Amino acid sequence: MTLNNQLETAVKNTVEQLFSVRLENVEITLTRKDQNGDLTVMVFPMLRHIKGNPAVIGEQIGAELAKTDLITSYEVIKGFLNITVAHEVYLKDFNDILSQSDYGKSPVDKTMSGVMVEYSSPNTNKPLHLGHVRNNLLGYSVAQIVEATGRKVNKTQIINDRGIHICKSMLAWEQYGNGETPESTGLKGDKLVGNYYVKFDQEYKKEIADLIAAGKTEEEAKKEAPLLIAAQEMLRKWEQDDEAVVALWKKMNGWVYDGFETTYKNLGVDFDSLYYESNTYLLGKDVVQIGLDKGVFEKDPDGSVWIDLTDEGLDRKIVLRSDGTAVYMTQDIGTAIQRVKDHDINSMVYTVGNEQDYHFKVLFLILKKLGYDWAENLYHLSYGMVELPSGKMKSREGTVVDADELMEEMTDTAREIAQEQGKLEGMSDANKEDLYKMIGLGALKYFMLKVDPKKNMMFDPKESVDFQGNTGPFIQYTHARIKSILKKSGFEQGDLKVATHLALTDKDAAVIKLLQQYPETIEAAARNYSPALVANYVYELVKEFNSFYQNVPKIVEESNVEMKQFRLLLCFKTAAVIKSACGLLGIEVPKQM
């Protein structure tokens, strides 16, 4: 039983004894640093069940708790009961933490229905960019965090591999490519195809300018440009299974998939299942008839099908065009239903930018109205835009921040800083390069994930690789420092147990206090789908450890054998939790740095 659980049980028992009330739960937080105490019991929420002055109630509870071995002192400040925990309790709790090899995480319960987490979901007409990086890192980290709470997780993406934008790249390659391939150019396949998406836009703009010069209005020129008409015709042929068009589509998409796979591997993300829009764009059409039969949908005189959500504060939304073709909403309805059929899941998390907030409100509401129980367990992991100091990105103009180039830049920056510090003597060149990549990617991931997903963020590559402050490299460096301490001391894991009669300093207790918060942090991060909670927790742990290390006597030279063993085990477990928490963020930690 954790310290928080012990305290909660003790408070519940005390309240029942004093006031004949059994509380369902007790709110406990870390005590503010400007006040005395370790943990704070919130008295105000108890006033729903207990009548009286919160300060008096706090005094009564504190006086009873002081009779136990759990605390050494208490202080009531208004409606907050601050308690100081007995050192023996901390040490017993630390022994419990030491006994758990995968502390903080729960084993996956295979009897429970799983969670599907969707992320990435790129278009096959261009390479992945900075926005995709935030999307992938968020989705992958949320999947890791949810799995750490004992749920089965299926990581998935839907690849947008069809439509007019895909045909634009295909047409430009056909007209201007001269048979170029990834092999002949030395380019990744997604880069090559992306170049032709940009090429289409350039040539299309020229045609528009020529038509305007010939007397057409801008609106007329945009519709009548030969390239656009040709792209629309190519899409019609694809939908009619034209052999040549489908063959070209398969070839160019194949190039893109190879390129994506390289990017995903370098970024450190993966997937358990894949869905393709070319297979799902007709899904959901049969559900429309079911919705009509149930009265969920309504048909207009022109044959189009709609849902009226005005009573819910939304608007009317089309789910089938008058010509019988599906819209994106129809496809998403069908894909969600298909995923539940394909996998043992009862909830889904969609990692998609906040520009789609309205779309997902409508989607989830439609699925609920159609009567799917699992629709109550759908969540849109909405995230804000990523900007750079230099401004926003525009994909059609080829001014996006390429994901591969960004990762290379991060590695280069880490290399420059590490070489300036000159602390890698004796390490092989190959190991150094691995370390530079680890630091660069750690900086990128941490900087992206420490920000609440809902917020827009400014990503500054140079700031992210700072070895001081709230950064990935600072956390990685602390892990490497702890490993160095353990190595110098000749530490061997041995018996993972400490004596419970030791007199701890405030710094010793502060580190244990934060280690105790790790399981609750994972649970909160999973509940809120927020890797930022884990990122900021591990930063606080690292700060507290560094303060501990600077303020306690030299650990290696400690003469008290039991105290030395305790502090080495404190170092050992802190490193383990740093590594575990970073793993939930997709970040590797080095042993030397």
Coordinates of C-alpha atoms in Angstrom, one line a residue:
M1 CA 0.0 0.0 0.0
T2 CA 1.4 3.4 -1.0
L3 CA 1.9 6.2 1.4
N4 CA -1.0 8.1 -0.1
N5 CA -3.2 5.0 0.2
Q6 CA -2.2 4.6 3.8
L7 CA -2.9 8.2 4.6
E8 CA -6.3 8.1 2.8
T9 CA -7.3 5.0 4.8
A10 CA -6.2 6.6 8.1
V11 CA -8.1 9.8 7.3
K12 CA -11.3 7.9 6.3
N13 CA -11.1 5.9 9.6
T14 CA -10.5 9.0 11.6
V15 CA -13.4 10.9 10.0
E16 CA -15.7 7.9 10.6
Q17 CA -14.6 7.7 14.2
L18 CA -15.0 11.5 14.8
F19 CA -18.1 12.4 12.7
S20 CA -19.7 9.0 11.9
V21 CA -19.3 9.7 8.2
R22 CA -17.6 7.3 5.7
L23 CA -15.9 9.3 3.0
E24 CA -15.7 7.7 -0.5
N25 CA -12.4 9.4 -1.2
V26 CA -9.9 11.9 0.3
E27 CA -8.1 14.5 -1.7
I28 CA -4.3 14.5 -0.9
T29 CA -1.6 16.6 -2.6
L30 CA 2.0 17.4 -2.0
T31 CA 2.4 20.3 0.4
R32 CA 3.3 23.7 -1.0
K33 CA 7.0 24.4 -0.8
D34 CA 6.4 27.6 1.2
Q35 CA 4.6 25.7 3.9
N36 CA 5.6 23.0 6.5
G37 CA 4.8 19.4 5.8
D38 CA 5.0 16.7 3.2
L39 CA 1.4 15.9 2.2
T40 CA -1.7 18.1 2.4
V41 CA -5.2 16.7 3.2
M42 CA -7.9 18.9 1.6
V43 CA -10.6 19.5 4.2
F44 CA -12.9 21.7 2.1
P45 CA -14.3 18.8 0.0
M46 CA -15.3 17.1 3.3
L47 CA -17.8 19.9 4.1
R48 CA -20.3 18.3 1.7
H49 CA -20.6 15.5 4.4
I50 CA -19.4 17.2 7.6
K51 CA -20.9 20.4 9.0
G52 CA -18.5 22.8 10.7
N53 CA -15.5 25.1 10.4
P54 CA -12.8 23.6 8.1
A55 CA -10.0 24.7 10.3
V56 CA -11.5 23.1 13.4
I57 CA -12.3 19.9 11.5
G58 CA -8.6 19.9 10.2
E59 CA -7.4 20.3 13.8
Q60 CA -9.5 17.4 15.0
I61 CA -8.3 15.0 12.2
G62 CA -4.7 16.1 12.6
A63 CA -4.8 15.5 16.4
E64 CA -6.0 11.9 15.9
L65 CA -3.5 11.2 13.1
A66 CA -0.7 12.4 15.4
K67 CA -1.5 9.5 17.7
T68 CA -0.5 7.0 15.0
D69 CA 3.0 6.1 13.7
L70 CA 2.2 7.6 10.4
I71 CA 3.0 11.2 11.1
T72 CA 5.3 13.2 13.4
S73 CA 3.5 16.6 13.2
Y74 CA 0.7 18.5 11.6
E75 CA -0.3 22.1 10.8
V76 CA -3.7 23.5 9.8
I77 CA -3.8 26.5 7.5
K78 CA -7.4 27.4 6.9
G79 CA -8.9 24.4 5.2
F80 CA -5.7 22.6 4.5
L81 CA -4.2 19.9 6.9
N82 CA -0.5 19.7 6.3
I83 CA 1.2 16.7 7.7
T84 CA 4.8 15.6 8.2
V85 CA 5.4 12.0 7.5
A86 CA 7.5 9.8 9.8
H87 CA 10.8 8.8 8.3
E88 CA 10.2 5.1 9.1
V89 CA 7.0 5.3 6.9
Y90 CA 9.0 6.8 4.1
L91 CA 11.6 4.1 4.3
K92 CA 9.0 1.3 4.5
D93 CA 7.3 2.8 1.4
F94 CA 10.7 3.0 -0.4
N95 CA 11.2 -0.7 0.3
D96 CA 7.9 -1.4 -1.4
I97 CA 8.9 0.8 -4.4
L98 CA 12.3 -1.1 -4.6
S99 CA 10.5 -4.5 -4.6
Q100 CA 8.7 -3.6 -7.9
S101 CA 10.8 -4.1 -10.9
D102 CA 8.4 -2.2 -13.2
Y103 CA 7.4 0.3 -10.6
G104 CA 4.5 2.6 -11.6
K105 CA 3.2 0.4 -14.4
S106 CA 0.4 -2.2 -14.3
P107 CA 0.6 -5.5 -16.2
V108 CA -1.7 -5.6 -19.2
D109 CA -5.0 -7.2 -18.4
K110 CA -5.8 -9.3 -21.5
T111 CA -9.3 -10.0 -20.3
M112 CA -10.2 -6.3 -20.7
S113 CA -11.3 -4.8 -24.0
G114 CA -8.6 -2.6 -25.5
V115 CA -8.1 1.0 -26.6
M116 CA -7.3 2.0 -30.2
V117 CA -5.1 5.1 -30.6
E118 CA -5.0 6.7 -34.0
Y119 CA -2.2 9.0 -35.0
S120 CA -0.1 10.2 -38.0
S121 CA -2.7 9.5 -40.7
P122 CA -0.7 11.2 -43.5
N123 CA -1.5 12.0 -47.1
T124 CA 0.5 10.0 -49.7
N125 CA 1.3 13.1 -51.8
K126 CA 4.0 14.6 -49.5
P127 CA 6.5 13.7 -46.8
L128 CA 5.8 14.1 -43.1
H129 CA 6.4 17.5 -41.6
L130 CA 6.7 19.3 -38.3
G131 CA 2.9 19.1 -37.6
H132 CA 3.1 15.3 -38.2
V133 CA 6.0 15.1 -35.7
R134 CA 3.8 16.5 -32.9
N135 CA 0.9 14.3 -33.9
N136 CA 3.1 11.1 -34.0
L137 CA 4.8 11.9 -30.7
L138 CA 1.5 12.7 -28.9
G139 CA -0.3 9.6 -30.2
Y140 CA 2.6 7.2 -29.6
S141 CA 3.2 8.5 -26.1
V142 CA -0.5 8.4 -25.2
A143 CA -0.6 4.8 -26.4
Q144 CA 2.4 3.9 -24.1
I145 CA 0.9 5.7 -21.1
V146 CA -2.5 4.0 -21.5
E147 CA -0.8 0.6 -21.9
A148 CA 1.1 1.3 -18.6
T149 CA -2.2 1.4 -16.8
G150 CA -3.0 -2.2 -17.8
R151 CA -5.1 -1.6 -20.9
K152 CA -4.5 -3.4 -24.2
V153 CA -3.6 -0.8 -26.9
N154 CA -3.8 -1.0 -30.6
K155 CA -1.8 1.8 -32.4
T156 CA -3.2 2.6 -35.8
Q157 CA -3.3 5.1 -38.6
I158 CA -5.6 5.7 -41.6
I159 CA -3.5 6.6 -44.6
N160 CA -5.1 9.1 -47.0
D161 CA -4.1 7.4 -50.2
R162 CA -6.8 8.6 -52.6
G163 CA -8.4 11.8 -53.9
I164 CA -7.7 14.7 -56.1
H165 CA -4.5 15.8 -54.1
I166 CA -3.0 12.3 -54.7
C167 CA -3.8 12.6 -58.5
K168 CA -2.1 16.0 -58.6
S169 CA 1.2 14.4 -57.7
M170 CA 0.7 11.5 -60.0
L171 CA -0.2 13.8 -63.0
A172 CA 2.8 16.1 -62.4
W173 CA 5.2 13.1 -62.3
E174 CA 3.6 11.7 -65.4
Q175 CA 4.0 15.0 -67.3
Y176 CA 7.3 16.3 -65.9
G177 CA 9.0 13.4 -64.2
N178 CA 10.9 11.8 -67.2
G179 CA 10.6 8.4 -65.4
E180 CA 12.4 9.6 -62.2
T181 CA 12.5 7.1 -59.4
P182 CA 13.8 7.1 -55.8
E183 CA 16.7 4.9 -57.0
S184 CA 17.6 7.1 -59.9
T185 CA 17.4 10.4 -57.9
G186 CA 18.7 9.1 -54.5
L187 CA 15.7 10.7 -52.9
K188 CA 13.4 9.1 -50.4
G189 CA 10.1 8.1 -52.1
D190 CA 7.9 10.5 -50.1
K191 CA 10.3 13.4 -50.9
L192 CA 10.2 12.6 -54.6
V193 CA 6.4 12.4 -54.8
G194 CA 6.1 15.6 -52.6
N195 CA 8.3 17.4 -55.1
Y196 CA 5.8 16.7 -57.8
Y197 CA 2.9 17.9 -55.6
V198 CA 4.8 21.2 -55.4
K199 CA 5.5 21.0 -59.1
F200 CA 1.8 20.6 -59.9
D201 CA 1.0 23.8 -57.9
Q202 CA 3.7 25.8 -59.6
E203 CA 2.5 24.8 -63.1
Y204 CA -1.2 25.2 -62.2
K205 CA -0.5 28.8 -61.1
K206 CA 1.2 29.5 -64.4
E207 CA -1.8 28.2 -66.3
I208 CA -4.2 30.3 -64.2
A209 CA -2.1 33.4 -64.9
D210 CA -2.1 32.6 -68.7
L211 CA -5.9 32.2 -68.6
I212 CA -6.4 35.4 -66.7
A213 CA -4.1 37.2 -69.2
A214 CA -6.4 35.8 -72.0
G215 CA -9.4 37.4 -70.4
K216 CA -10.8 34.9 -68.0
T217 CA -11.8 35.8 -64.4
E218 CA -9.7 34.3 -61.6
E219 CA -12.6 32.0 -60.7
E220 CA -13.0 30.8 -64.3
A221 CA -9.2 30.3 -64.7
K222 CA -9.0 28.1 -61.6
K223 CA -11.7 25.8 -62.8
E224 CA -10.6 25.7 -66.5
A225 CA -6.9 25.3 -66.1
P226 CA -6.0 22.2 -68.1
L227 CA -3.9 20.6 -65.3
L228 CA -6.8 20.6 -62.9
I229 CA -9.2 19.2 -65.5
A230 CA -6.6 16.4 -66.2
A231 CA -6.3 15.7 -62.5
Q232 CA -10.1 15.4 -62.1
E233 CA -10.2 13.1 -65.1
M234 CA -7.4 10.9 -63.5
L235 CA -9.5 10.7 -60.3
R236 CA -12.5 9.5 -62.3
K237 CA -10.4 6.9 -64.0
W238 CA -9.0 5.7 -60.7
E239 CA -12.6 5.3 -59.3
Q240 CA -13.4 3.3 -62.4
D241 CA -10.4 1.0 -61.8
D242 CA -8.5 2.1 -64.9
E243 CA -5.6 -0.3 -65.2
A244 CA -2.9 2.3 -66.1
V245 CA -4.0 4.8 -63.5
V246 CA -4.2 2.2 -60.7
A247 CA -0.8 0.9 -61.6
L248 CA 0.7 4.4 -61.4
W249 CA -1.1 5.0 -58.1
K250 CA 0.3 1.7 -56.6
K251 CA 3.8 2.5 -57.8
M252 CA 4.0 6.0 -56.4
N253 CA 2.2 5.2 -53.2
G254 CA 4.7 2.3 -52.7
W255 CA 7.5 4.9 -52.9
V256 CA 5.8 7.0 -50.3
Y257 CA 5.3 4.1 -47.9
D258 CA 8.9 3.2 -48.0
G259 CA 9.8 6.8 -47.2
F260 CA 7.3 7.0 -44.4
E261 CA 8.6 3.8 -42.9
T262 CA 12.1 5.3 -42.7
T263 CA 10.8 8.4 -41.0
Y264 CA 8.8 6.4 -38.5
K265 CA 11.7 4.2 -37.6
N266 CA 14.0 7.3 -37.1
L267 CA 11.3 9.0 -35.0
G268 CA 10.8 5.8 -32.9
V269 CA 7.1 5.2 -33.5
D270 CA 5.3 2.2 -34.9
F271 CA 1.8 0.9 -35.5
D272 CA -0.1 -2.3 -34.8
S273 CA -2.7 -1.9 -37.6
L274 CA -3.1 0.1 -40.8
Y275 CA -6.2 1.4 -42.5
Y276 CA -6.3 2.9 -46.0
E277 CA -8.8 5.5 -47.3
S278 CA -8.9 3.6 -50.6
N279 CA -10.4 0.7 -48.6
T280 CA -12.6 2.7 -46.2
Y281 CA -14.0 5.5 -48.4
L282 CA -17.1 3.4 -49.2
L283 CA -17.6 2.3 -45.6
G284 CA -20.5 3.8 -43.8
K285 CA -22.8 4.0 -46.9
D286 CA -24.8 1.0 -45.6
V287 CA -25.0 2.6 -42.2
V288 CA -26.8 5.5 -43.7
Q289 CA -29.8 3.3 -44.5
I290 CA -29.8 2.0 -40.9
G291 CA -29.8 5.6 -39.7
L292 CA -32.7 6.4 -42.0
D293 CA -34.7 3.5 -40.7
K294 CA -34.1 4.5 -37.1
G295 CA -35.0 8.1 -37.9
V296 CA -31.5 9.4 -37.0
F297 CA -31.0 10.7 -40.6
E298 CA -33.4 12.4 -42.9
K299 CA -33.5 12.5 -46.7
D300 CA -33.9 15.8 -48.6
P301 CA -36.0 16.1 -51.8
D302 CA -32.8 16.0 -53.9
G303 CA -31.9 12.6 -52.5
S304 CA -29.1 13.8 -50.2
V305 CA -29.1 12.5 -46.6
W306 CA -28.6 14.7 -43.5
I307 CA -28.6 14.6 -39.7
D308 CA -30.2 17.5 -37.9
L309 CA -28.1 18.4 -34.7
T310 CA -29.5 21.8 -34.1
D311 CA -31.1 20.7 -30.9
E312 CA -27.6 19.8 -29.6
G313 CA -26.3 23.3 -30.5
L314 CA -24.7 22.1 -33.8
D315 CA -26.1 22.3 -37.3
R316 CA -27.4 20.0 -40.1
K317 CA -24.6 17.7 -41.4
I318 CA -24.7 15.9 -44.7
V319 CA -23.8 12.2 -44.6
L320 CA -24.6 11.2 -48.2
R321 CA -24.6 13.4 -51.3
S322 CA -27.5 13.5 -53.7
D323 CA -25.6 11.4 -56.2
G324 CA -25.1 8.7 -53.6
T325 CA -21.4 9.3 -52.9
A326 CA -20.0 9.3 -49.4
V327 CA -18.5 12.3 -47.6
Y328 CA -15.7 12.2 -45.0
M329 CA -18.2 11.9 -42.2
T330 CA -19.8 8.8 -43.7
Q331 CA -16.3 7.3 -44.1
D332 CA -15.4 8.0 -40.5
I333 CA -18.6 6.5 -39.2
G334 CA -18.0 3.3 -41.2
T335 CA -14.3 3.1 -40.3
A336 CA -15.1 3.4 -36.6
I337 CA -17.6 0.6 -36.8
Q338 CA -15.2 -1.6 -38.8
R339 CA -12.4 -1.1 -36.3
V340 CA -14.6 -2.4 -33.4
K341 CA -15.4 -5.4 -35.6
D342 CA -11.8 -6.0 -36.5
H343 CA -10.3 -5.6 -33.0
D344 CA -11.2 -6.3 -29.4
I345 CA -11.6 -2.7 -28.4
N346 CA -14.3 -0.6 -26.8
S347 CA -12.8 2.8 -27.0
M348 CA -10.8 4.9 -29.5
V349 CA -8.5 8.0 -29.2
Y350 CA -8.2 10.1 -32.4
T351 CA -5.0 12.2 -32.4
V352 CA -6.0 15.0 -34.8
G353 CA -5.4 18.8 -34.8
N354 CA -7.9 21.2 -33.2
E355 CA -9.1 22.4 -36.6
Q356 CA -11.2 19.2 -36.6
D357 CA -12.8 19.8 -33.2
Y358 CA -16.3 20.3 -34.7
H359 CA -16.0 17.2 -37.0
F360 CA -15.3 14.9 -34.1
K361 CA -18.1 16.4 -32.0
V362 CA -20.5 15.5 -34.8
L363 CA -19.0 12.1 -35.5
F364 CA -19.2 11.0 -31.8
L365 CA -22.7 12.3 -31.5
I366 CA -23.9 10.5 -34.7
L367 CA -22.4 7.2 -33.4
K368 CA -24.2 7.6 -30.1
K369 CA -27.5 8.3 -31.8
L370 CA -27.0 5.2 -34.0
G371 CA -26.9 3.2 -30.7
Y372 CA -23.3 2.1 -30.4
D373 CA -22.5 1.7 -26.7
W374 CA -18.7 2.2 -27.3
A375 CA -19.4 5.6 -28.7
E376 CA -19.4 6.9 -25.1
N377 CA -15.7 5.9 -25.0
L378 CA -14.5 8.0 -28.0
Y379 CA -12.0 10.8 -27.4
H380 CA -10.6 13.4 -29.7
L381 CA -7.0 14.1 -28.6
S382 CA -7.1 17.7 -30.0
Y383 CA -3.8 19.5 -30.3
G384 CA -2.7 22.9 -31.2
M385 CA -0.5 24.2 -34.1
V386 CA 3.2 24.0 -34.0
E387 CA 5.0 27.2 -35.1
L388 CA 8.7 28.0 -35.6
P389 CA 10.4 31.3 -34.8
S390 CA 10.4 31.8 -38.6
G391 CA 6.6 31.5 -39.0
K392 CA 4.0 29.0 -40.2
M393 CA 4.3 26.3 -42.9
K394 CA 2.7 26.0 -46.3
S395 CA 2.8 22.6 -47.9
R396 CA 1.7 23.4 -51.4
E397 CA 4.5 25.9 -51.7
G398 CA 7.1 23.5 -50.5
T399 CA 8.0 25.6 -47.4
V400 CA 7.1 23.0 -44.8
V401 CA 9.6 21.9 -42.1
D402 CA 10.4 18.4 -43.2
A403 CA 10.4 15.8 -40.4
D404 CA 13.6 14.0 -41.6
E405 CA 15.5 17.3 -42.0
L406 CA 14.3 18.4 -38.6
M407 CA 15.6 15.2 -37.0
E408 CA 18.9 15.6 -38.8
E409 CA 19.2 19.2 -37.6
M410 CA 18.5 18.2 -34.0
T411 CA 21.2 15.5 -34.2
D412 CA 23.7 18.1 -35.7
T413 CA 22.9 20.6 -32.9
A414 CA 23.4 17.9 -30.2
R415 CA 26.7 17.0 -31.8
E416 CA 28.0 20.6 -31.8
I417 CA 27.0 21.1 -28.1
A418 CA 28.5 17.8 -27.0
Q419 CA 31.7 18.4 -28.8
E420 CA 32.0 21.8 -27.2
Q421 CA 31.7 20.3 -23.7
G422 CA 34.2 17.6 -24.6
K423 CA 33.0 14.9 -22.1
L424 CA 33.0 11.9 -24.3
E425 CA 36.6 10.8 -24.1
G426 CA 37.1 7.1 -24.7
M427 CA 33.8 6.7 -26.6
S428 CA 34.0 5.3 -30.1
D429 CA 32.9 7.4 -33.0
A430 CA 29.9 5.1 -33.7
N431 CA 28.8 5.3 -30.1
K432 CA 29.2 9.1 -30.2
E433 CA 26.9 9.3 -33.3
D434 CA 24.3 7.1 -31.5
L435 CA 24.5 9.4 -28.5
Y436 CA 24.1 12.6 -30.6
K437 CA 21.0 11.1 -32.2
M438 CA 19.6 10.1 -28.8
I439 CA 20.2 13.6 -27.4
G440 CA 18.8 15.3 -30.5
L441 CA 15.6 13.2 -30.6
G442 CA 15.2 13.4 -26.8
A443 CA 15.3 17.2 -27.0
L444 CA 12.8 17.2 -29.8
K445 CA 10.4 14.8 -28.1
Y446 CA 10.6 16.3 -24.7
F447 CA 10.1 19.9 -26.0
M448 CA 7.0 18.8 -27.9
L449 CA 5.5 16.7 -25.2
K450 CA 6.0 18.9 -22.1
V451 CA 3.4 21.3 -23.5
D452 CA -0.3 20.6 -22.9
P453 CA -1.5 19.1 -26.1
K454 CA -4.4 21.6 -26.4
K455 CA -2.1 24.5 -26.6
N456 CA -0.4 26.0 -29.7
M457 CA 3.3 25.9 -29.3
M458 CA 6.5 27.5 -30.6
F459 CA 9.2 25.0 -31.3
D460 CA 12.7 26.4 -31.0
P461 CA 15.3 23.7 -31.9
K462 CA 18.2 25.5 -30.3
E463 CA 16.4 26.1 -27.0
S464 CA 15.3 22.5 -26.9
V465 CA 18.9 21.2 -26.9
D466 CA 20.0 23.3 -23.9
F467 CA 21.6 21.1 -21.3
Q468 CA 20.2 23.2 -18.5
G469 CA 16.5 23.9 -17.6
N470 CA 13.3 22.1 -18.6
T471 CA 14.7 20.1 -21.5
G472 CA 15.2 16.5 -22.6
P473 CA 19.0 16.7 -22.6
F474 CA 19.0 18.0 -18.9
I475 CA 16.9 14.9 -18.0
Q476 CA 19.1 12.6 -20.0
Y477 CA 22.2 14.1 -18.5
T478 CA 20.9 13.5 -15.0
H479 CA 20.3 9.9 -15.8
A480 CA 23.8 9.5 -17.1
R481 CA 25.1 11.3 -14.0
I482 CA 23.3 8.8 -11.7
K483 CA 24.8 5.9 -13.7
S484 CA 28.2 7.4 -13.2
I485 CA 27.7 7.7 -9.5
L486 CA 26.6 4.1 -9.2
K487 CA 29.6 2.9 -11.3
K488 CA 32.1 4.9 -9.3
S489 CA 30.7 3.5 -6.0
G490 CA 31.0 -0.1 -7.3
F491 CA 27.2 -0.4 -6.7
E492 CA 25.8 -3.9 -7.2
Q493 CA 22.0 -4.3 -7.2
G494 CA 22.1 -7.1 -4.6
D495 CA 19.5 -7.0 -1.8
L496 CA 16.9 -4.3 -2.8
K497 CA 16.1 -3.3 0.8
V498 CA 17.0 -0.5 3.2
A499 CA 17.0 -0.2 7.0
T500 CA 13.9 1.6 8.2
H501 CA 15.4 3.2 11.3
L502 CA 17.6 5.7 9.4
A503 CA 17.4 9.4 10.1
L504 CA 16.6 11.0 6.8
T505 CA 17.4 14.5 5.7
D506 CA 14.7 16.6 4.1
K507 CA 16.4 16.1 0.7
D508 CA 16.3 12.3 1.1
A509 CA 12.6 12.4 1.9
A510 CA 11.9 14.8 -0.9
V511 CA 13.2 12.4 -3.5
I512 CA 11.2 9.5 -2.1
K513 CA 8.1 11.7 -2.0
L514 CA 8.4 12.3 -5.7
L515 CA 9.1 8.6 -6.5
Q516 CA 5.8 7.9 -4.6
Q517 CA 3.9 10.1 -7.1
Y518 CA 4.9 8.2 -10.2
P519 CA 2.0 5.6 -10.3
E520 CA -0.5 8.4 -9.8
T521 CA 1.1 10.5 -12.4
I522 CA 0.8 7.7 -15.0
E523 CA -2.9 7.2 -14.1
A524 CA -3.6 11.0 -14.4
A525 CA -1.8 11.2 -17.7
A526 CA -3.8 8.2 -19.1
R527 CA -7.1 9.7 -17.7
N528 CA -6.4 13.0 -19.4
Y529 CA -4.5 11.7 -22.4
S530 CA -1.7 14.1 -21.6
P531 CA 2.0 13.1 -21.9
A532 CA 2.7 16.6 -20.5
L533 CA 1.9 15.3 -17.0
V534 CA 4.6 12.6 -17.3
A535 CA 7.1 15.1 -18.9
N536 CA 6.7 17.6 -16.2
Y537 CA 6.8 15.0 -13.5
V538 CA 10.1 13.6 -14.6
Y539 CA 11.5 17.1 -14.8
E540 CA 10.5 17.7 -11.2
L541 CA 12.1 14.4 -10.2
V542 CA 15.3 15.3 -11.9
K543 CA 15.4 18.7 -10.3
E544 CA 14.8 17.2 -6.8
F545 CA 17.5 14.6 -7.4
N546 CA 20.0 17.2 -8.4
S547 CA 19.2 19.2 -5.3
F548 CA 19.6 16.1 -3.2
Y549 CA 22.9 15.3 -4.8
Q550 CA 24.3 18.8 -4.2
N551 CA 23.1 18.9 -0.5
V552 CA 23.9 15.5 0.9
P553 CA 27.5 14.4 1.9
K554 CA 29.4 12.6 -0.8
I555 CA 27.5 9.4 -1.3
V556 CA 30.5 7.3 -2.4
E557 CA 32.4 8.5 0.8
E558 CA 29.6 7.9 3.2
S559 CA 31.0 6.0 6.3
N560 CA 27.6 4.7 7.6
V561 CA 27.1 1.5 5.6
E562 CA 23.3 1.5 5.9
M563 CA 23.0 5.1 4.9
K564 CA 25.3 4.6 2.0
Q565 CA 23.3 1.6 0.8
F566 CA 20.1 3.6 1.2
R567 CA 21.4 6.5 -0.9
L568 CA 22.8 4.3 -3.6
L569 CA 19.5 2.5 -3.8
L570 CA 17.8 5.9 -3.9
C571 CA 20.0 6.8 -6.9
F572 CA 19.4 3.4 -8.5
K573 CA 15.6 3.7 -8.3
T574 CA 15.5 7.3 -9.3
A575 CA 17.4 6.4 -12.5
A576 CA 15.0 3.5 -13.1
V577 CA 12.0 5.8 -12.8
I578 CA 13.6 8.5 -15.1
K579 CA 14.2 5.8 -17.7
S580 CA 10.6 4.4 -17.3
A581 CA 9.0 7.9 -17.5
C582 CA 11.1 8.8 -20.5
G583 CA 10.2 5.5 -22.1
L584 CA 6.5 6.6 -21.9
L585 CA 7.5 9.7 -23.9
G586 CA 9.4 7.6 -26.4
I587 CA 12.7 9.0 -25.2
E588 CA 15.9 7.0 -24.7
V589 CA 18.3 7.8 -21.9
P590 CA 22.1 7.2 -22.1
K591 CA 24.4 5.7 -19.5
Q592 CA 27.2 8.1 -20.4
M593 CA 26.9 11.7 -21.6

